[in-house]
Amino acid sequence: MKKLILSVAILATSLCANAQTLIKPNFKKGDVAHYENVTSMQIDFPMGAGSQQAKVTALSTITVKEANADGFVLEDLCTSIKPEGNEDLAENISDFIQYLENTPFLLQTNKDGEVIKIVNYNDVAAKISKGAVAKIDELYKKTPELEQQVPKAKLILALSTKYSEEKLIKTLKETGIYALYGKTLKTGDVAERNINGVKAKTTYTISSVLGTTAIVGTSKATMNEEDTKAYIANQIKEQGGDDAMAQQVLSNWAQFKQMGMDKIDLDMTETAHINKSNWITDYATKGVIKAMGTNVKIESNTKLLDK
C-alpha cells in the first residue's frame, strides 16, 4: 500500500510539473485563520565593523469579511509583536506592522485574491504616522546633532511617500502570504521582481502531491551599476535626505568601486505550501543580500496555526 501511494504521488508530481496553476483562494465569508511569523536578520558590516542580530515573532489573525464574485475583503490584525536582539534592526524587520499592533487593516482583493486596495487606508496611515513620528521625536531627542545632518522635518515628510497606499500594497505583495495570490505559475516560469528595492529574477518550481501544492521560488539579483546608484539614492531619500545629499554620496563612487562596495547581490529561496482550499499553510524565506560590502542574512517562517 505504501508503495502504491508513493507511486501515485510521483505520477501526480510529474503530470503537474508543467501545468499552469492559478493561485486563487477559495475563502468563505467568516473564515478565520491564525498565523505565526518568525523573522530573524543578521547584518555583518564591512571592514570588521562587527555585526548585529535581531528576531521578531508576530502573531496575526486573518478574517474573511466579504467573499463574492468580485473578490474578498480580508481583515488582517496583528495581535502580538515580540522583538529580540538589536532594537534598530528589530524595528527594521517589523517595518510598518510595529505601529499596527491590535489595529486591523482591511485588504480588498480582486477575484483571484490579489491585493488591490487598503479599504481603511486613512485610518491605517494615521496610526502608522503617529507611531513613526513618535519614534523620530525620540531619536532626535536622544541625538539632537542629527538635525544638522538630516532635518527632522524632512524625515517626517518622507514618511508620506514611504507609507503611501501604493508602497504598502507593494510591500505586502513582495514576499509572504499575500505574494502568490493572483499569480498563474508553472515550473520554469521566470518573473522579474523588486524585492526590498532590489531588482531580481525569480525562477519557479511547482509541484502538487495529495492535494497540497508546493511552490519554490529561487531569486537572484539583476542590478547593474545604474540600478545600484538608484537604489542608494532612494535609500537616502527614504531617510529624509534629498537629491543633493544623494549626489554627494554618489560622488564617491570611484572610491566605492575601488573598495569593491559598488555592487548589490541577492540570493533568496522562497518555499510555500497551499492546501485544497488555497490557504497558504506555510511560507519560508531564506536569503542573503550583499550591499556595498555589507552582508544581510534573512530568514523568515510563516505558518498557519489553525483555521
CSV table of C-alpha atoms in Angstrom, one decimal:
chain,number,residue,atom,x,y,z
A,1,MET,CA,0.0,0.0,0.0
A,2,LYS,CA,2.8,2.4,0.9
A,3,LYS,CA,4.5,1.7,-2.5
A,4,LEU,CA,1.2,2.4,-4.3
A,5,ILE,CA,0.7,5.7,-2.5
A,6,LEU,CA,4.3,6.7,-3.3
A,7,SER,CA,3.8,5.8,-7.0
A,8,VAL,CA,0.6,7.8,-7.2
A,9,ALA,CA,2.3,10.8,-5.6
A,10,ILE,CA,5.3,10.6,-8.0
A,11,LEU,CA,2.9,10.3,-11.0
A,12,ALA,CA,0.9,13.3,-9.8
A,13,THR,CA,4.0,15.4,-9.4
A,14,SER,CA,5.2,14.6,-12.9
A,15,LEU,CA,1.9,15.3,-14.5
A,16,CYS,CA,1.5,18.7,-12.7
A,17,ALA,CA,5.1,19.8,-13.2
A,18,ASN,CA,4.4,21.7,-16.4
A,19,ALA,CA,0.8,22.6,-15.9
A,20,GLN,CA,-0.2,26.2,-15.2
A,21,THR,CA,-1.5,26.8,-11.8
A,22,LEU,CA,-3.6,29.8,-10.8
A,23,ILE,CA,-3.0,30.6,-7.1
A,24,LYS,CA,-6.6,31.6,-6.4
A,25,PRO,CA,-8.0,31.3,-2.8
A,26,ASN,CA,-11.3,29.7,-2.0
A,27,PHE,CA,-12.1,31.8,1.0
A,28,LYS,CA,-15.5,31.7,2.7
A,29,LYS,CA,-17.1,34.7,4.5
A,30,GLY,CA,-16.5,34.2,8.2
A,31,ASP,CA,-13.3,32.1,7.8
A,32,VAL,CA,-10.7,32.9,10.5
A,33,ALA,CA,-7.1,31.9,10.3
A,34,HIS,CA,-4.3,32.4,12.8
A,35,TYR,CA,-0.7,32.8,11.6
A,36,GLU,CA,2.7,33.0,13.3
A,37,ASN,CA,5.7,34.7,11.6
A,38,VAL,CA,9.2,34.4,12.9
A,39,THR,CA,11.8,36.6,11.1
A,40,SER,CA,15.5,36.8,12.0
A,41,MET,CA,18.1,39.0,10.5
A,42,GLN,CA,21.9,39.4,10.8
A,43,ILE,CA,23.9,42.2,9.4
A,44,ASP,CA,27.7,41.8,9.0
A,45,PHE,CA,29.3,45.2,8.5
A,46,PRO,CA,32.3,45.7,6.2
A,47,MET,CA,35.9,46.1,7.2
A,48,GLY,CA,35.5,44.2,10.5
A,49,ALA,CA,33.0,46.7,11.9
A,50,GLY,CA,31.1,44.0,13.7
A,51,SER,CA,27.6,42.5,13.3
A,52,GLN,CA,24.0,42.9,14.7
A,53,GLN,CA,21.3,40.3,15.1
A,54,ALA,CA,17.6,40.5,15.8
A,55,LYS,CA,14.5,38.4,15.7
A,56,VAL,CA,10.8,39.3,15.7
A,57,THR,CA,7.9,37.0,16.4
A,58,ALA,CA,4.5,38.2,15.3
A,59,LEU,CA,1.0,36.7,15.6
A,60,SER,CA,-1.8,37.7,13.3
A,61,THR,CA,-5.4,36.8,12.7
A,62,ILE,CA,-7.0,37.0,9.2
A,63,THR,CA,-10.7,37.1,9.0
A,64,VAL,CA,-12.7,36.9,5.7
A,65,LYS,CA,-15.2,39.8,6.0
A,66,GLU,CA,-16.6,39.6,2.5
A,67,ALA,CA,-16.5,37.0,-0.3
A,68,ASN,CA,-18.2,37.4,-3.6
A,69,ALA,CA,-17.6,37.1,-7.4
A,70,ASP,CA,-15.6,40.3,-7.4
A,71,GLY,CA,-13.1,39.3,-4.7
A,72,PHE,CA,-12.6,39.3,-1.0
A,73,VAL,CA,-12.3,41.7,1.9
A,74,LEU,CA,-9.8,40.4,4.5
A,75,GLU,CA,-9.2,41.9,7.9
A,76,ASP,CA,-5.6,41.4,8.9
A,77,LEU,CA,-5.0,42.0,12.6
A,78,CYS,CA,-1.6,41.7,14.2
A,79,THR,CA,-2.2,40.7,17.8
A,80,SER,CA,1.3,40.4,19.1
A,81,ILE,CA,4.8,41.5,18.2
A,82,LYS,CA,7.8,40.3,20.2
A,83,PRO,CA,11.2,41.8,19.2
A,84,GLU,CA,14.5,40.4,20.4
A,85,GLY,CA,18.1,41.5,19.9
A,86,ASN,CA,19.2,44.8,18.4
A,87,GLU,CA,16.4,47.3,18.7
A,88,ASP,CA,17.0,49.2,15.5
A,89,LEU,CA,17.3,46.0,13.5
A,90,ALA,CA,14.1,44.6,15.0
A,91,GLU,CA,12.3,47.8,14.0
A,92,ASN,CA,13.6,47.4,10.5
A,93,ILE,CA,12.2,43.8,10.4
A,94,SER,CA,8.8,44.9,11.8
A,95,ASP,CA,8.6,47.9,9.4
A,96,PHE,CA,5.1,49.4,9.4
A,97,ILE,CA,3.5,46.5,11.2
A,98,GLN,CA,5.0,47.6,14.5
A,99,TYR,CA,2.7,50.6,14.5
A,100,LEU,CA,-0.4,48.5,13.8
A,101,GLU,CA,-0.4,46.0,16.7
A,102,ASN,CA,-4.0,45.4,17.7
A,103,THR,CA,-5.1,47.8,14.9
A,104,PRO,CA,-6.9,46.0,12.0
A,105,PHE,CA,-6.3,46.8,8.3
A,106,LEU,CA,-8.8,45.8,5.6
A,107,LEU,CA,-7.5,44.5,2.3
A,108,GLN,CA,-9.6,44.4,-0.8
A,109,THR,CA,-8.6,41.7,-3.3
A,110,ASN,CA,-9.7,41.0,-6.9
A,111,LYS,CA,-11.5,37.8,-7.8
A,112,ASP,CA,-8.1,35.9,-7.9
A,113,GLY,CA,-7.1,37.0,-4.4
A,114,GLU,CA,-4.5,39.7,-5.4
A,115,VAL,CA,-4.5,42.6,-3.0
A,116,ILE,CA,-5.6,45.8,-4.9
A,117,LYS,CA,-6.6,48.2,-2.1
A,118,ILE,CA,-6.4,49.0,1.6
A,119,VAL,CA,-10.0,49.8,2.4
A,120,ASN,CA,-9.3,51.7,5.6
A,121,TYR,CA,-6.1,53.3,4.4
A,122,ASN,CA,-6.7,56.7,6.0
A,123,ASP,CA,-7.0,55.1,9.5
A,124,VAL,CA,-4.0,52.9,8.9
A,125,ALA,CA,-1.9,55.8,7.6
A,126,ALA,CA,-2.8,57.9,10.6
A,127,LYS,CA,-1.8,55.2,13.0
A,128,ILE,CA,1.5,54.5,11.2
A,129,SER,CA,2.3,58.2,11.0
A,130,LYS,CA,1.6,58.7,14.7
A,131,GLY,CA,3.9,55.8,15.7
A,132,ALA,CA,6.6,56.7,13.3
A,133,VAL,CA,6.7,60.4,14.2
A,134,ALA,CA,6.9,59.4,17.9
A,135,LYS,CA,9.9,57.2,17.1
A,136,ILE,CA,11.6,60.1,15.2
A,137,ASP,CA,10.9,62.6,18.0
A,138,GLU,CA,12.5,60.1,20.5
A,139,LEU,CA,15.5,59.6,18.2
A,140,TYR,CA,16.2,63.4,17.7
A,141,LYS,CA,15.7,64.0,21.5
A,142,LYS,CA,18.4,61.4,22.2
A,143,THR,CA,20.8,62.6,19.5
A,144,PRO,CA,20.0,66.3,18.7
A,145,GLU,CA,23.1,66.6,16.5
A,146,LEU,CA,21.2,64.6,13.8
A,147,GLU,CA,19.3,67.8,13.0
A,148,GLN,CA,22.5,69.1,11.3
A,149,GLN,CA,22.7,66.1,9.1
A,150,VAL,CA,19.1,65.4,8.3
A,151,PRO,CA,16.5,68.0,9.5
A,152,LYS,CA,13.7,66.2,11.4
A,153,ALA,CA,11.1,67.9,9.3
A,154,LYS,CA,12.5,66.3,6.1
A,155,LEU,CA,12.5,62.9,7.7
A,156,ILE,CA,8.9,63.2,8.8
A,157,LEU,CA,7.9,64.5,5.3
A,158,ALA,CA,9.5,61.4,3.8
A,159,LEU,CA,7.0,59.2,5.6
A,160,SER,CA,4.2,60.3,3.3
A,161,THR,CA,6.0,58.7,0.4
A,162,LYS,CA,7.4,55.7,2.3
A,163,TYR,CA,4.0,54.7,3.6
A,164,SER,CA,1.7,55.6,0.7
A,165,GLU,CA,-1.0,53.1,-0.1
A,166,GLU,CA,0.8,52.1,-3.2
A,167,LYS,CA,4.0,51.4,-1.3
A,168,LEU,CA,2.2,49.5,1.5
A,169,ILE,CA,0.5,47.2,-1.0
A,170,LYS,CA,3.7,46.7,-2.9
A,171,THR,CA,5.4,45.7,0.4
A,172,LEU,CA,2.6,43.2,1.2
A,173,LYS,CA,2.9,41.6,-2.2
A,174,GLU,CA,6.7,41.3,-2.3
A,175,THR,CA,7.0,38.3,-0.1
A,176,GLY,CA,4.8,36.5,2.4
A,177,ILE,CA,1.3,35.0,2.4
A,178,TYR,CA,-0.1,37.7,0.0
A,179,ALA,CA,2.7,37.4,-2.5
A,180,LEU,CA,1.4,34.5,-4.5
A,181,TYR,CA,-2.4,35.1,-4.8
A,182,GLY,CA,-3.5,36.0,-8.2
A,183,LYS,CA,-0.4,34.6,-9.9
A,184,THR,CA,-0.6,31.9,-12.7
A,185,LEU,CA,2.6,29.8,-12.5
A,186,LYS,CA,4.2,26.7,-13.9
A,187,THR,CA,7.6,25.1,-13.4
A,188,GLY,CA,10.3,27.1,-15.2
A,189,ASP,CA,8.5,30.4,-15.2
A,190,VAL,CA,10.8,33.4,-14.6
A,191,ALA,CA,9.4,36.6,-13.1
A,192,GLU,CA,11.1,40.0,-12.8
A,193,ARG,CA,10.6,41.3,-9.3
A,194,ASN,CA,11.5,44.1,-6.9
A,195,ILE,CA,12.5,42.6,-3.5
A,196,ASN,CA,13.1,45.2,-0.9
A,197,GLY,CA,14.2,47.6,-3.6
A,198,VAL,CA,16.5,45.1,-5.3
A,199,LYS,CA,15.7,44.1,-8.9
A,200,ALA,CA,15.8,40.3,-9.2
A,201,LYS,CA,14.6,37.4,-11.3
A,202,THR,CA,12.8,34.5,-9.7
A,203,THR,CA,12.5,31.1,-11.2
A,204,TYR,CA,9.6,28.9,-10.0
A,205,THR,CA,9.1,25.2,-9.5
A,206,ILE,CA,5.6,24.0,-8.9
A,207,SER,CA,4.5,20.5,-7.7
A,208,SER,CA,1.3,19.0,-6.4
A,209,VAL,CA,1.0,15.9,-4.2
A,210,LEU,CA,-2.1,14.6,-2.5
A,211,GLY,CA,-4.0,17.9,-2.6
A,212,THR,CA,-1.1,20.1,-1.5
A,213,THR,CA,0.6,22.5,-3.9
A,214,ALA,CA,4.3,23.3,-3.3
A,215,ILE,CA,5.8,26.4,-4.8
A,216,VAL,CA,9.6,27.1,-4.7
A,217,GLY,CA,11.0,30.4,-6.0
A,218,THR,CA,14.7,30.9,-6.4
A,219,SER,CA,15.8,34.6,-6.8
A,220,LYS,CA,19.0,36.3,-7.9
A,221,ALA,CA,19.7,40.0,-8.3
A,222,THR,CA,19.9,41.6,-11.7
A,223,MET,CA,21.3,45.0,-10.6
A,224,ASN,CA,23.6,46.9,-13.0
A,225,GLU,CA,25.6,49.9,-11.9
A,226,GLU,CA,22.8,52.5,-12.6
A,227,ASP,CA,20.3,50.3,-10.7
A,228,THR,CA,22.7,50.2,-7.8
A,229,LYS,CA,23.1,54.0,-7.8
A,230,ALA,CA,19.3,54.5,-8.0
A,231,TYR,CA,18.9,52.1,-5.0
A,232,ILE,CA,21.4,54.0,-2.9
A,233,ALA,CA,19.8,57.4,-3.8
A,234,ASN,CA,16.3,56.0,-2.9
A,235,GLN,CA,17.5,54.7,0.5
A,236,ILE,CA,19.0,58.1,1.3
A,237,LYS,CA,15.7,59.9,0.4
A,238,GLU,CA,13.6,57.5,2.4
A,239,GLN,CA,15.7,58.5,5.4
A,240,GLY,CA,14.9,62.2,4.8
A,241,GLY,CA,17.8,63.1,2.5
A,242,ASP,CA,17.4,65.0,-0.7
A,243,ASP,CA,18.9,64.9,-4.2
A,244,ALA,CA,21.9,67.0,-3.1
A,245,MET,CA,22.8,64.5,-0.3
A,246,ALA,CA,22.3,61.5,-2.6
A,247,GLN,CA,24.6,63.1,-5.2
A,248,GLN,CA,27.2,63.9,-2.5
A,249,VAL,CA,27.3,60.2,-1.5
A,250,LEU,CA,27.4,59.0,-5.1
A,251,SER,CA,30.3,61.4,-5.9
A,252,ASN,CA,32.5,59.0,-4.1
A,253,TRP,CA,31.5,56.2,-6.5
A,254,ALA,CA,35.1,55.6,-7.8
A,255,GLN,CA,36.2,55.0,-4.2
A,256,PHE,CA,33.3,52.6,-3.6
A,257,LYS,CA,34.3,50.8,-6.7
A,258,GLN,CA,37.9,50.5,-5.7
A,259,MET,CA,36.9,49.0,-2.4
A,260,GLY,CA,34.6,46.5,-4.0
A,261,MET,CA,31.5,48.2,-2.5
A,262,ASP,CA,29.7,49.1,-5.7
A,263,LYS,CA,27.5,46.1,-6.1
A,264,ILE,CA,24.2,44.7,-4.7
A,265,ASP,CA,23.6,41.0,-4.9
A,266,LEU,CA,20.7,38.9,-3.7
A,267,ASP,CA,20.3,35.2,-3.4
A,268,MET,CA,17.0,34.0,-2.0
A,269,THR,CA,14.8,31.0,-1.8
A,270,GLU,CA,11.1,31.1,-1.0
A,271,THR,CA,9.0,27.9,-0.3
A,272,ALA,CA,5.3,27.9,0.2
A,273,HIS,CA,2.7,25.1,0.6
A,274,ILE,CA,-1.0,25.6,-0.2
A,275,ASN,CA,-3.9,23.4,0.9
A,276,LYS,CA,-7.0,22.3,-1.0
A,277,SER,CA,-8.8,25.5,0.0
A,278,ASN,CA,-5.8,27.5,-1.3
A,279,TRP,CA,-5.0,28.8,2.2
A,280,ILE,CA,-1.2,29.1,2.5
A,281,THR,CA,-0.2,26.8,5.2
A,282,ASP,CA,3.5,27.9,5.4
A,283,TYR,CA,5.7,30.3,3.7
A,284,ALA,CA,9.5,30.3,4.3
A,285,THR,CA,12.1,32.7,3.0
A,286,LYS,CA,15.9,32.4,3.3
A,287,GLY,CA,18.4,34.7,1.6
A,288,VAL,CA,21.4,36.9,1.7
A,289,ILE,CA,21.6,40.5,0.4
A,290,LYS,CA,25.1,41.9,-0.2
A,291,ALA,CA,25.1,45.7,-0.5
A,292,MET,CA,28.1,47.9,-0.5
A,293,GLY,CA,30.3,45.5,1.4
A,294,THR,CA,27.6,44.7,4.0
A,295,ASN,CA,26.0,41.2,4.2
A,296,VAL,CA,22.4,40.9,5.4
A,297,LYS,CA,21.2,37.4,6.2
A,298,ILE,CA,17.4,37.0,6.4
A,299,GLU,CA,15.3,34.0,7.4
A,300,SER,CA,11.5,34.2,7.8
A,301,ASN,CA,9.0,31.5,8.5
A,302,THR,CA,5.2,31.9,8.5
A,303,LYS,CA,2.9,29.1,9.4
A,304,LEU,CA,-0.8,28.6,9.7
A,305,LEU,CA,-1.5,27.7,13.3
A,306,ASP,CA,-5.2,27.0,12.9
A,307,LYS,CA,-8.2,27.9,10.7
